[in-house]
mmCIF file of C-alpha atoms and ligand atoms in Angstrom:
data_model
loop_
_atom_site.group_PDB
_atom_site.id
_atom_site.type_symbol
_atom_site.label_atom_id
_atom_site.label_comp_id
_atom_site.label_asym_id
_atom_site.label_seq_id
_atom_site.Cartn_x
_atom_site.Cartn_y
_atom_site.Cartn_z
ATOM 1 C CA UNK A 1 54.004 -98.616 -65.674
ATOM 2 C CA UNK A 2 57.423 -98.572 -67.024
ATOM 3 C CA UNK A 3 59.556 -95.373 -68.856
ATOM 4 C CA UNK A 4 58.925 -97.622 -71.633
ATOM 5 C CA UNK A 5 55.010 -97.738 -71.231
ATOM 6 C CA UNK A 6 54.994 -101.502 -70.260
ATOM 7 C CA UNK A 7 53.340 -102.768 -67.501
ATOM 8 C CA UNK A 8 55.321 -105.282 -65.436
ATOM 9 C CA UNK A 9 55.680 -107.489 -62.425
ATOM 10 C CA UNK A 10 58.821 -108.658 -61.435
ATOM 11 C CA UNK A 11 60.350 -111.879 -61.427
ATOM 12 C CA UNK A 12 60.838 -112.417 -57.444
ATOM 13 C CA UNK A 13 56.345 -111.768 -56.814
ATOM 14 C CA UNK A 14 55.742 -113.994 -59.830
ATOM 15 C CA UNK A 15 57.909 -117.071 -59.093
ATOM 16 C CA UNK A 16 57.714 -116.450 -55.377
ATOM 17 C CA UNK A 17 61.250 -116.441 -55.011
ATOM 18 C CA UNK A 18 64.445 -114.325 -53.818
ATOM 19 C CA UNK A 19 66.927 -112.950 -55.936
ATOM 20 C CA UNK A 20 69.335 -114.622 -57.120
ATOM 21 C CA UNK A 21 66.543 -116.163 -58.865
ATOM 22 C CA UNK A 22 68.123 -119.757 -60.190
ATOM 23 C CA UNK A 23 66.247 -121.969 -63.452
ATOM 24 C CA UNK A 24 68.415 -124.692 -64.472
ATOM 25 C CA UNK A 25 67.413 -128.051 -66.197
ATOM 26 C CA UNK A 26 69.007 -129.567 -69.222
ATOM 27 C CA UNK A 27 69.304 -128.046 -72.416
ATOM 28 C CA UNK A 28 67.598 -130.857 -74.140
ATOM 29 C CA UNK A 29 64.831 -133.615 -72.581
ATOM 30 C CA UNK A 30 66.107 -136.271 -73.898
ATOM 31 C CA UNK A 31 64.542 -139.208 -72.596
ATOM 32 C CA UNK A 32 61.809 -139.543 -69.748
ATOM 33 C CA UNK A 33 64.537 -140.949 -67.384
ATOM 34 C CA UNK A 34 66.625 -137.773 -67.916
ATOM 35 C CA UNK A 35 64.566 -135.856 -67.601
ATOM 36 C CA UNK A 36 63.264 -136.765 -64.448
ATOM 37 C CA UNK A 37 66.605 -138.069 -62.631
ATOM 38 C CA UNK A 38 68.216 -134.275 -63.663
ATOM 39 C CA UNK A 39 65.398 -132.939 -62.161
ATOM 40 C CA UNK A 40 65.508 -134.589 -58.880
ATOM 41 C CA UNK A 41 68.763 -133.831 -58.753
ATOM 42 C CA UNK A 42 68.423 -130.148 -59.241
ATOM 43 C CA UNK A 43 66.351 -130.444 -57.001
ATOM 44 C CA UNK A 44 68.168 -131.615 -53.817
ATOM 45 C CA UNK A 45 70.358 -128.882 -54.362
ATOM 46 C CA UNK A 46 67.942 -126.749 -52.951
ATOM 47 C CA UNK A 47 68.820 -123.903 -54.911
ATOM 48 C CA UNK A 48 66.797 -124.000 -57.727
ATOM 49 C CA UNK A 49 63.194 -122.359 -57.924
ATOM 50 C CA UNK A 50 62.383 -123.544 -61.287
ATOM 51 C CA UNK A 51 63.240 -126.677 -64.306
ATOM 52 C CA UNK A 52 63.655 -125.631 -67.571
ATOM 53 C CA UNK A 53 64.229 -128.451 -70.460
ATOM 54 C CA UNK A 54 64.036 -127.491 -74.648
ATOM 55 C CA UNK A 55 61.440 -129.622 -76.058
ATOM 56 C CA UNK A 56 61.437 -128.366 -79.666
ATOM 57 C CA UNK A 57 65.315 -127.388 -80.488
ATOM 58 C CA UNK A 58 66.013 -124.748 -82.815
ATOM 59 C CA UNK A 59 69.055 -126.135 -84.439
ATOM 60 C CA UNK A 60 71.529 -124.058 -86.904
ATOM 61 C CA UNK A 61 72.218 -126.998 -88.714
ATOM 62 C CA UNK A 62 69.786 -129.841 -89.822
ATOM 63 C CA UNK A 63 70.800 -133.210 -88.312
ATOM 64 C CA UNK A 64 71.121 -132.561 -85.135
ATOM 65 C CA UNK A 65 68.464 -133.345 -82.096
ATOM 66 C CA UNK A 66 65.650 -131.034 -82.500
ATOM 67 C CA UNK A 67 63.875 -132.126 -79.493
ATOM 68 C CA UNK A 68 61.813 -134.621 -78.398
ATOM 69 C CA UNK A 69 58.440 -132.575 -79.721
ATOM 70 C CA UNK A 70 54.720 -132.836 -77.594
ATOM 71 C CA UNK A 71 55.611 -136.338 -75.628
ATOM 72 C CA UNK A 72 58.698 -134.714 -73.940
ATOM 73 C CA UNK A 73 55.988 -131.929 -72.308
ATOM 74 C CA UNK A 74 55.172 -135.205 -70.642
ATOM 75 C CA UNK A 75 58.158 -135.955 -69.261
ATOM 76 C CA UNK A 76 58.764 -132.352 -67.980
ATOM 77 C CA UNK A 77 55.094 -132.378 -65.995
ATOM 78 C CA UNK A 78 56.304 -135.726 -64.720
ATOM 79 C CA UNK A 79 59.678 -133.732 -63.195
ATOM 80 C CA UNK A 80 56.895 -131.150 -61.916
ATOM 81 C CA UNK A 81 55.601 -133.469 -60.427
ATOM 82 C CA UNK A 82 58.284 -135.294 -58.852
ATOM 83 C CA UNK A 83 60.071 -132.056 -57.633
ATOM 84 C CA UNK A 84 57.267 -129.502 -56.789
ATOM 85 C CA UNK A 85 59.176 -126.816 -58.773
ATOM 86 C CA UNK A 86 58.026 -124.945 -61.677
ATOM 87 C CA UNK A 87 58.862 -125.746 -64.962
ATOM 88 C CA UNK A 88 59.709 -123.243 -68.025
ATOM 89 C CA UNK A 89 60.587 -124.663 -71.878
ATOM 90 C CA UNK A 90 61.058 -122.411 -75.126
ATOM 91 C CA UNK A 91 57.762 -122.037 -77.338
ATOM 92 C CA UNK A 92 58.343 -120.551 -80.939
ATOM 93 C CA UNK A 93 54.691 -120.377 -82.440
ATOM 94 C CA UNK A 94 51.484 -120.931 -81.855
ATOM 95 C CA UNK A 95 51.033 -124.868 -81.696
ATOM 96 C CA UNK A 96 54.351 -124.671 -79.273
ATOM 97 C CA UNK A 97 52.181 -122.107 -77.161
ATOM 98 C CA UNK A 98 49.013 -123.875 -77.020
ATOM 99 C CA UNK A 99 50.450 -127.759 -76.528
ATOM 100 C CA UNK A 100 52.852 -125.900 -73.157
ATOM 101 C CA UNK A 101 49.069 -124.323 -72.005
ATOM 102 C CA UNK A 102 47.122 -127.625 -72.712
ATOM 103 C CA UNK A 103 50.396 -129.711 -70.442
ATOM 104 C CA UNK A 104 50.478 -127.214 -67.700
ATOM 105 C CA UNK A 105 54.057 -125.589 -68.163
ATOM 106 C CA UNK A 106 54.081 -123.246 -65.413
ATOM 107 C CA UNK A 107 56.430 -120.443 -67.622
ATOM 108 C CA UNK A 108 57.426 -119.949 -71.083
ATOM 109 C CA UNK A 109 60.292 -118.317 -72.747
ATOM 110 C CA UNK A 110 61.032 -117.245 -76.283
ATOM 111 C CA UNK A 111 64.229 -118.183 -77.666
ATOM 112 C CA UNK A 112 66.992 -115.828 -79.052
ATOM 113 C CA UNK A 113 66.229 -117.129 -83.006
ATOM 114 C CA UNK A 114 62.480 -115.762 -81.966
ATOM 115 C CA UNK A 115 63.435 -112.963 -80.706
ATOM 116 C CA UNK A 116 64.939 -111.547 -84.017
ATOM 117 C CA UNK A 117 61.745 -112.517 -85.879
ATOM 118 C CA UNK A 118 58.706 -110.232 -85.604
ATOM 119 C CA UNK A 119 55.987 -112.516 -87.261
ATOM 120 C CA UNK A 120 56.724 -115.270 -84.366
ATOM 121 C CA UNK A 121 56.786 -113.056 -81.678
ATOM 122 C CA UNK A 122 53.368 -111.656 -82.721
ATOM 123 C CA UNK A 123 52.595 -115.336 -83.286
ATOM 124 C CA UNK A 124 53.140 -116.267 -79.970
ATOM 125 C CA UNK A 125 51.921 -113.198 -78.297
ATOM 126 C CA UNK A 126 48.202 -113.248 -80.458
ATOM 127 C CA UNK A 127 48.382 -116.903 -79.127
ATOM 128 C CA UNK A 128 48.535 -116.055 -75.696
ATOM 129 C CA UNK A 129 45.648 -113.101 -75.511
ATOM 130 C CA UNK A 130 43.615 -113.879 -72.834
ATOM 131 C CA UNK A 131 46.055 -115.858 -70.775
ATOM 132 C CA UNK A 132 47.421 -115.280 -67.654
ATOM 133 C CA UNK A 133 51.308 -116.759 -67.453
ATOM 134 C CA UNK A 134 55.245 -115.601 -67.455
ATOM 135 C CA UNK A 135 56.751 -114.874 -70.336
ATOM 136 C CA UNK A 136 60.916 -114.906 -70.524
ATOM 137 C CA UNK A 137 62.679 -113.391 -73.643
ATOM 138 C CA UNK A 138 66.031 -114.191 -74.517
ATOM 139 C CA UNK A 139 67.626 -110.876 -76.127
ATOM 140 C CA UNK A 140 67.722 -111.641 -80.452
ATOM 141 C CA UNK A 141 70.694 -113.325 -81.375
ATOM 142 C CA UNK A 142 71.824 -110.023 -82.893
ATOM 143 C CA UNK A 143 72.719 -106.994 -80.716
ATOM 144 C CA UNK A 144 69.882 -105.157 -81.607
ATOM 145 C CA UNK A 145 68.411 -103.529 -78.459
ATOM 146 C CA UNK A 146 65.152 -102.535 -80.281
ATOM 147 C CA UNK A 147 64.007 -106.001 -81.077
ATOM 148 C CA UNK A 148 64.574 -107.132 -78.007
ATOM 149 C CA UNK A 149 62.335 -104.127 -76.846
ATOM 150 C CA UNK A 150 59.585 -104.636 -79.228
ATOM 151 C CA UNK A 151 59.530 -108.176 -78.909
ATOM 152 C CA UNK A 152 58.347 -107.527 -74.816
ATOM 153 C CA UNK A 153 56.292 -104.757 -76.178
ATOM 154 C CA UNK A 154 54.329 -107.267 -78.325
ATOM 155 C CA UNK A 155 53.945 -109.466 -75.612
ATOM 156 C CA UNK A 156 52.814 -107.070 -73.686
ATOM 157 C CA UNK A 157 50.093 -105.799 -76.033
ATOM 158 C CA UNK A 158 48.802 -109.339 -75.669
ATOM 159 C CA UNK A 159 48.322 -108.663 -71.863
ATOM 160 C CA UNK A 160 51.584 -110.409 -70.577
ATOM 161 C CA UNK A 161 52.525 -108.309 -67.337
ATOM 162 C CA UNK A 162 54.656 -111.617 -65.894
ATOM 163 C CA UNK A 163 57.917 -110.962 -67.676
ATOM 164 C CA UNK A 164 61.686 -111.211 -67.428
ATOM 165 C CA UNK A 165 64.428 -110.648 -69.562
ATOM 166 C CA UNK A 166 67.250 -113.439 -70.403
ATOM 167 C CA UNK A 167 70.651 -112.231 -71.750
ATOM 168 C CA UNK A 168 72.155 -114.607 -73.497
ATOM 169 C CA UNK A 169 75.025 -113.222 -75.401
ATOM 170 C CA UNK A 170 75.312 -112.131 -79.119
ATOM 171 C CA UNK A 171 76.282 -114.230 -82.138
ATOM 172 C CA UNK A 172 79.637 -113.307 -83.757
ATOM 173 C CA UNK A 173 81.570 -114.228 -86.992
ATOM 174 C CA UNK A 174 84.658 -113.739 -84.863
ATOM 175 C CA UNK A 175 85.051 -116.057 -82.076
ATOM 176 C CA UNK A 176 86.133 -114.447 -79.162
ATOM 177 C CA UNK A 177 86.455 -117.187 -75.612
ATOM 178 C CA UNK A 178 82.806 -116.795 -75.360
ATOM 179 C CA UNK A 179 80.245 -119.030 -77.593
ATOM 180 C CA UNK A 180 77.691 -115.515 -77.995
ATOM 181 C CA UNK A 181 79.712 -112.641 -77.175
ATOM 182 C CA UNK A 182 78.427 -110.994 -73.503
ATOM 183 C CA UNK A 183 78.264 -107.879 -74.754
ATOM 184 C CA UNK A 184 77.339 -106.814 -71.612
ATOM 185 C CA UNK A 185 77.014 -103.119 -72.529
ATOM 186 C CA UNK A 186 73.642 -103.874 -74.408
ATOM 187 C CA UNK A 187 71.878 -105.895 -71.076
ATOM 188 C CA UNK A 188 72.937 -102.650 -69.107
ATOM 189 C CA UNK A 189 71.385 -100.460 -71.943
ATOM 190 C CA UNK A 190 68.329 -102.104 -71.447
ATOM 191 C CA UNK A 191 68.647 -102.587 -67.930
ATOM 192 C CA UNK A 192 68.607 -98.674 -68.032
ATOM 193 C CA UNK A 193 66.000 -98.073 -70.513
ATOM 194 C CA UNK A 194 63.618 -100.214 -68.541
ATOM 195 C CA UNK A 195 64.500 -100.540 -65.184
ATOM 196 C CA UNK A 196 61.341 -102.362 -64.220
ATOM 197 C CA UNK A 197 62.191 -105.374 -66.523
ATOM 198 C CA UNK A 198 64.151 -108.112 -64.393
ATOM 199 C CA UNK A 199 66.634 -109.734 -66.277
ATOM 200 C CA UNK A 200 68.273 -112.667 -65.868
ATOM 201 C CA UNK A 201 71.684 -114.183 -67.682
ATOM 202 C CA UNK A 202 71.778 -117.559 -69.141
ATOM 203 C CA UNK A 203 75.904 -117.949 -68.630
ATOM 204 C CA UNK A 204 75.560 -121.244 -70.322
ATOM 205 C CA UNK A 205 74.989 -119.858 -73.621
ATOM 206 C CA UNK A 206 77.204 -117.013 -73.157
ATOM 207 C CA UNK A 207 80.261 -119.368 -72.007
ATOM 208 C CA UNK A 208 79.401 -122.493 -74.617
ATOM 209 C CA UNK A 209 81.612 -124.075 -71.803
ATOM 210 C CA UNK A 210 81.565 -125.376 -68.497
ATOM 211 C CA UNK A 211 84.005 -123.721 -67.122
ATOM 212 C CA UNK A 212 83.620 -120.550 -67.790
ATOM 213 C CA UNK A 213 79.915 -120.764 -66.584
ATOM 214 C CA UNK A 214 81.270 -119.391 -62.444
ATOM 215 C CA UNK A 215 83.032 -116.324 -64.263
ATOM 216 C CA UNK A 216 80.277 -115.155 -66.370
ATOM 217 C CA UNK A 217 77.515 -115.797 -63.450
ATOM 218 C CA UNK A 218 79.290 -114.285 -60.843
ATOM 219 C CA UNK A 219 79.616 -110.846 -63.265
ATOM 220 C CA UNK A 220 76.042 -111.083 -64.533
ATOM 221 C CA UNK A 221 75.222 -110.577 -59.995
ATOM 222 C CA UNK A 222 77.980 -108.243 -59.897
ATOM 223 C CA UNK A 223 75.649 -105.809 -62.749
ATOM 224 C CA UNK A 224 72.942 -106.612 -60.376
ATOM 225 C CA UNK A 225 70.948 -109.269 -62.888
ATOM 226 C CA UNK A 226 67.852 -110.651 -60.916
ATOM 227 C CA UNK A 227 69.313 -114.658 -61.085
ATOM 228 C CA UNK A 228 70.293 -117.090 -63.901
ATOM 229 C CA UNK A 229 69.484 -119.943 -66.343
ATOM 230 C CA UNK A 230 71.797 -122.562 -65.772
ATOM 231 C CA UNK A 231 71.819 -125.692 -68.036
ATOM 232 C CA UNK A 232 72.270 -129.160 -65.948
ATOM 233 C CA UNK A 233 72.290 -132.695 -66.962
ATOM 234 C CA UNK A 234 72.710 -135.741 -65.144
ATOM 235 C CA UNK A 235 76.011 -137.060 -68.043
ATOM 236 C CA UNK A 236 76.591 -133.725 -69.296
ATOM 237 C CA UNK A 237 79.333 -135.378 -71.902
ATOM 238 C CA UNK A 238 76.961 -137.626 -73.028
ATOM 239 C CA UNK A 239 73.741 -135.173 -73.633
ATOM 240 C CA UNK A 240 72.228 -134.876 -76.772
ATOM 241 C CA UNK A 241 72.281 -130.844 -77.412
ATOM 242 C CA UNK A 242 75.187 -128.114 -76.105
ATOM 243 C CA UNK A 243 77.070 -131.196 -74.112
ATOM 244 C CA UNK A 244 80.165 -128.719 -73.862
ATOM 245 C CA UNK A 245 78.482 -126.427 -71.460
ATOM 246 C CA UNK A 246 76.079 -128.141 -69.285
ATOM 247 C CA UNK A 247 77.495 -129.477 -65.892
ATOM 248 C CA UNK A 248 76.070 -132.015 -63.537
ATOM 249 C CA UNK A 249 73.670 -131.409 -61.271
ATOM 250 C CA UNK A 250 76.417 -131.566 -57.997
ATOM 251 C CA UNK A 251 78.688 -129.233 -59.891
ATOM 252 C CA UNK A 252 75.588 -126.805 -59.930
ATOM 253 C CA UNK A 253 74.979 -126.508 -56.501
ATOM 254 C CA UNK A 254 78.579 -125.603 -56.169
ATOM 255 C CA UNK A 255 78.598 -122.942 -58.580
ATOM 256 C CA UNK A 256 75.434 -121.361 -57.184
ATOM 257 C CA UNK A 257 76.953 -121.778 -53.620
ATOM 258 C CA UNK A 258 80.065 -119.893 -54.152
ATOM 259 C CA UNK A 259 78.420 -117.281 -55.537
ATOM 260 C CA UNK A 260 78.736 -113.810 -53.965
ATOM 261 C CA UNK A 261 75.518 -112.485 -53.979
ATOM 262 C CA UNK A 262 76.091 -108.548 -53.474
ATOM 263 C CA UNK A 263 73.568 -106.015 -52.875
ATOM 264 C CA UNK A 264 72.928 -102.251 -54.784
ATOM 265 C CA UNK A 265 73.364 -100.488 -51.637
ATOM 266 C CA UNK A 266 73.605 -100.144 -48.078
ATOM 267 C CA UNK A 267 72.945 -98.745 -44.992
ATOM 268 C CA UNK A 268 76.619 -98.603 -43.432
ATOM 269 C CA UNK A 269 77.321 -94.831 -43.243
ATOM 270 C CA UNK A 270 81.392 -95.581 -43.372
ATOM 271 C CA UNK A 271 80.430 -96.979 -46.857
ATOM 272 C CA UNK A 272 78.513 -94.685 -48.278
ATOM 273 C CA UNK A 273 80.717 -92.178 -47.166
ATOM 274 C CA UNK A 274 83.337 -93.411 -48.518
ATOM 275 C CA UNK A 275 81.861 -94.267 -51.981
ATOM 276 C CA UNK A 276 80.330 -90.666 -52.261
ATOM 277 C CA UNK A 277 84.235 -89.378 -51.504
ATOM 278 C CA UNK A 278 85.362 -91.373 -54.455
ATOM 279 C CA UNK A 279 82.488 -90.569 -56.393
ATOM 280 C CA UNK A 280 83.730 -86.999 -56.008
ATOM 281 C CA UNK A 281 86.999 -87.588 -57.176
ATOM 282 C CA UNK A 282 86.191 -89.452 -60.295
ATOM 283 C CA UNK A 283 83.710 -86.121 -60.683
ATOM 284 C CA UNK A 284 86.862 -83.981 -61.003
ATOM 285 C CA UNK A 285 88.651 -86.215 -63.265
ATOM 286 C CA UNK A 286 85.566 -86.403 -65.537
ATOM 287 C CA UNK A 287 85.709 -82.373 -65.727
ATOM 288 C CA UNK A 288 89.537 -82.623 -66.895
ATOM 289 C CA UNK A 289 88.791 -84.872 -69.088
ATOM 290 C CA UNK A 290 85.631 -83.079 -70.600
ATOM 291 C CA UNK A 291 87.657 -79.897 -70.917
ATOM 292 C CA UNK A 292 91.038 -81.538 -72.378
ATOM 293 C CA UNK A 293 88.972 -83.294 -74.669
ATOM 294 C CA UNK A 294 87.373 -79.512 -75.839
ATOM 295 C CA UNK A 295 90.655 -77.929 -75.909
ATOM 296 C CA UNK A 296 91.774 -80.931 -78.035
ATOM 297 C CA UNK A 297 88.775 -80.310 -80.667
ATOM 298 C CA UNK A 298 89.788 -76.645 -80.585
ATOM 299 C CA UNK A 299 93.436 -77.452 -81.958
ATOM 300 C CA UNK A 300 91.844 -80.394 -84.416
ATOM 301 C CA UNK A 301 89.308 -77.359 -85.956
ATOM 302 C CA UNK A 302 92.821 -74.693 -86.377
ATOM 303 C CA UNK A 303 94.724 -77.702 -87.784
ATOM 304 C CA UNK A 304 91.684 -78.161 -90.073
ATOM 305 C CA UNK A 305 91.639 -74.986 -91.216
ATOM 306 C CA UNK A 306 95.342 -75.186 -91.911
ATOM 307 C CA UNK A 307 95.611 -77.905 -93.945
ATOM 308 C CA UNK A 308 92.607 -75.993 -95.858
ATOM 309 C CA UNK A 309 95.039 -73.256 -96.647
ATOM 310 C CA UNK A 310 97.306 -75.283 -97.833
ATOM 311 C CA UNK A 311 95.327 -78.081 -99.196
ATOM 312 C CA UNK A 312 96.335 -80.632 -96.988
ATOM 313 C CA UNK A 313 94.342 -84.172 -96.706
ATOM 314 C CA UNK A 314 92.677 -84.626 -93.494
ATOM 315 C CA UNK A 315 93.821 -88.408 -92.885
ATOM 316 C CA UNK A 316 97.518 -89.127 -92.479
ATOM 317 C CA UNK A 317 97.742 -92.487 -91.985
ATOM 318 C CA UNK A 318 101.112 -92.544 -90.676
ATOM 319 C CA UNK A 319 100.482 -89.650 -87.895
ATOM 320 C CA UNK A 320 97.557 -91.878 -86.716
ATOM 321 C CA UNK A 321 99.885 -94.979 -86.420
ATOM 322 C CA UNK A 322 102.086 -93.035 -85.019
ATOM 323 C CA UNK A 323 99.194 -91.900 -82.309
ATOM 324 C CA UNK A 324 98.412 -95.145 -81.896
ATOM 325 C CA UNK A 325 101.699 -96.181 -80.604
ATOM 326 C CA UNK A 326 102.644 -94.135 -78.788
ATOM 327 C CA UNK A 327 99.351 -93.209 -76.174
ATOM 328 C CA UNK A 328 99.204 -97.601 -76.289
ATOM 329 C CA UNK A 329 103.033 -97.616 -75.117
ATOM 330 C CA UNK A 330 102.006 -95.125 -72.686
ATOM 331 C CA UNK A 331 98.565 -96.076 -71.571
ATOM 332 C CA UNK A 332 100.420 -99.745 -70.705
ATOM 333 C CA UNK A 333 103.230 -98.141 -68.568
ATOM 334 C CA UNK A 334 100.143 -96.034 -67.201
ATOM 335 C CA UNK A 335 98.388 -99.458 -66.104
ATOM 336 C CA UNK A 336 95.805 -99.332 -68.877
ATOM 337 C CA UNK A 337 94.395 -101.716 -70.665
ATOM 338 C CA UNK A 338 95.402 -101.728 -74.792
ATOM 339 C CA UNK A 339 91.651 -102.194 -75.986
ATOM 340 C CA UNK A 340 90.416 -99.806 -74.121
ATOM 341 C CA UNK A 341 92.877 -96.993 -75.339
ATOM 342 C CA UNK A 342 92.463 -98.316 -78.742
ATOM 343 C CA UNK A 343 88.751 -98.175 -78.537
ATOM 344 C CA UNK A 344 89.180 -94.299 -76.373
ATOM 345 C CA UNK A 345 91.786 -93.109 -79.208
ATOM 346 C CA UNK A 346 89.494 -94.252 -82.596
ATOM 347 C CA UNK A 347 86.255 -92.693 -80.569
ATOM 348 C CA UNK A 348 88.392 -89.314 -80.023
ATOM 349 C CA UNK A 349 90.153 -89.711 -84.123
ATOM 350 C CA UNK A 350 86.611 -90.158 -85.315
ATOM 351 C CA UNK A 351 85.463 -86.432 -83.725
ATOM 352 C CA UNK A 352 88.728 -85.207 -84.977
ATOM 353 C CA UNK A 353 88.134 -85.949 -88.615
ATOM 354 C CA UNK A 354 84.166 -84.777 -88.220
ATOM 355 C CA UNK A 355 85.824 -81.473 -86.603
ATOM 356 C CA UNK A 356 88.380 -81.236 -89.630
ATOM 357 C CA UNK A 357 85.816 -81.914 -92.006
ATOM 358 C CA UNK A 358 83.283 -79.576 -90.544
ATOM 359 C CA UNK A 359 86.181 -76.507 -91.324
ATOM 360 C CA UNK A 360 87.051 -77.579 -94.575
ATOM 361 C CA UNK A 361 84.333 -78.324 -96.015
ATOM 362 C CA UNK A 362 82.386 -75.420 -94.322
ATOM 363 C CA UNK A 363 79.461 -77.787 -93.056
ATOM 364 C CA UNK A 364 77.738 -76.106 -90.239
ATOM 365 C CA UNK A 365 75.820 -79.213 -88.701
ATOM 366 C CA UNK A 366 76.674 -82.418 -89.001
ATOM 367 C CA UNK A 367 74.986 -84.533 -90.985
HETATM 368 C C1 PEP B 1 68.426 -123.000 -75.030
HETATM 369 O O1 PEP B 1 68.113 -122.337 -74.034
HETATM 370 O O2 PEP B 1 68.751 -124.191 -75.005
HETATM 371 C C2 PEP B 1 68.501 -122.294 -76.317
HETATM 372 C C3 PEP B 1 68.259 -122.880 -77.481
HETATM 373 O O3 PEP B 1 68.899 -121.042 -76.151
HETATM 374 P P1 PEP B 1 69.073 -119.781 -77.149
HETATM 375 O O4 PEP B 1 67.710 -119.434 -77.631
HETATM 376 O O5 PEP B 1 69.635 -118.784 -76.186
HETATM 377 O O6 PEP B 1 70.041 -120.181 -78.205
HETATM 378 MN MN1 MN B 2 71.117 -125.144 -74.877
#
């Protein structure tokens, strides 16, 4: 049993596999002839332990291929068959659900416009009460950590104990090098919330290219993720849904093969050693910093009660500009990077003006 009061079995007893646990498969079955040919290819890689293939395509916009519907379950069985590996496709409501149990599909997994949507996921996870098979979530296509949560919560009301999580990036108005921003903060949040949940990254959907799909899998191993979706097609340029970031079946097995696969710890002494040294030091620092950052809020509350005397406006835009420059100008020559000083100086501004506020106004708690 979980922190989180779920009960779970992890990804590497249920698919009888090592981590890094690999899916891949095409985004879209197509045809029966893709299907099948990408799947025997996949499957000479030897490094895949299970297919995955959409079969009904949530699309953004209408008019695009939404998936090739009950006869392409067919085609995927067929690639079972052909390739001994499991196979895993995205179910969205109860029909999806039953048609995947009445085929055989060996794992499910609800997609990230599911996710977001309560009344499916209790949908899905009513239809599957009683029955014994893995469920994969992809995190909501909004970073919103507690959907994600309740949506394996729900599932696991219904009696699904096979589960993994599949981070798959965040949708964005601003587009950043990255299809669905990473945010890679929120998969660690709940990677520390619920450390029994395994969760695996889907770089394909993160990139929304090919070749960015190496960079993002090798960090999602690096923040010790249990494997990774992959999406493969046989003509990648030619495919029918997300031909951008899918990559051939050869090009797969050389991704996965020059990945470093690193482990949480070890037993080599000179290591640990080592790492608990450095560990030490960044202890220390975080003291300084701790008590800087009080002495700082100690001159922010007299300046506050200053410019209360005198009447003074808490904001000055031009002093903050002029913070801004400056610490940026001198983070860089300090090896920093801008963002993160940017981000650093609005999170310690922010407490400043509560602090102000708090004198001048006379507020005793914040509200
Ligand atoms: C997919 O896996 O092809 C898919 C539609 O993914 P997502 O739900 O992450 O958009
Ligand atoms: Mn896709």
């Amino acid at each position: 049993m979980s922190k989180k009061g779920l009960q779970l079995e992890s990804i590497t007893s249920w698919l009888k596999a090592d981590r890094p646990i690999i899916i891949s498969g095409p985004c879209s079955a197509e045809t029966e002839e893709q299907m099948v040919e990408t799947a025997k290819q996949i499957a000479a890689t030897g490094k895949v332990h299970a297919l995955r293939a959409g079969i009904w395509k949530p699309r953004t916009r209408p008019g695009q291929y939404e998936g090739a519907g009950e006869e392409g379950l067919k085609w995927l069985i067929q690639a079972k068959k052909e390739t001994g590996l499991p196979v895993t496709t995205e179910v969205a409501n109860a029909a999806h659900v039953e048609a995947c149990l009445k085929a055989g599909v060996d794992i499910l997994w609800i997609g990230a416009r599911t996710t977001v949507n309560p009344f499916s996921v209790q949908e899905v996870a009513d239809s599957l009460k009683g029955v014994d098979i893995p469920v994969m979530i992809k995190n909501p296509i909004n970073p919103d950590l507690e959907l994600w949560l309740g949506a394996f919560e729900r599932l696991n009301k219904a009696g699904i104990t096979k589960m993994a999580a599949i981070h798959r990036g965040f949708s964005s108005f601003e587009k950043g090098p990255f299809r669905n921003a990473p945010m890679w903060d929120l998969a660690i949040e709940l990677k520390t919330r619920i450390p029994e949940l395994d969760m695996i990254c889907d770089p394909s959907h993160i990139a929304g290219n090919r070749e960015l799909i190496s960079f993002v899998s090798q960090k999602a191993l690096d923040l010790d993720m249990a494997g990774l979706m992959i999406e493969s097609h046989i003509n990648p340029d030619a495919a029918w849904s997300d031909a951008k970031q899918q990559v051939t079946p050869l090009v797969l097995g050389k991704i996965i093969s020059e990945l470093v696969a690193r482990t949480v710890s070890t037993d080599n002494k000179a290591f640990k050693d080592t790492l608990s040294l450095l560990r030490e030091q960044i202890d220390h620092l975080d003291d300084d910093i701790m008590s800087k950052m009080a002495a700082r809020m100690k001159i922010s509350e007299k300046i506050g009660q200053y410019k209360k005397e005198n009447n003074v406006t808490i904001l000055q835009v031009t002093r903050w500009e002029e913070i801004v420059q400056t610490r940026v100008s001198l983070g860089k020559a300090m090896g920093l990077d801008t963002g993160f000083t940017r981000d650093l100086l609005r999170l310690v501004h922010h407490e400043s003006i509560q602090v102000q506020e708090k004198v001048m106004n006379n507020i005793e708690e914040r509200v």
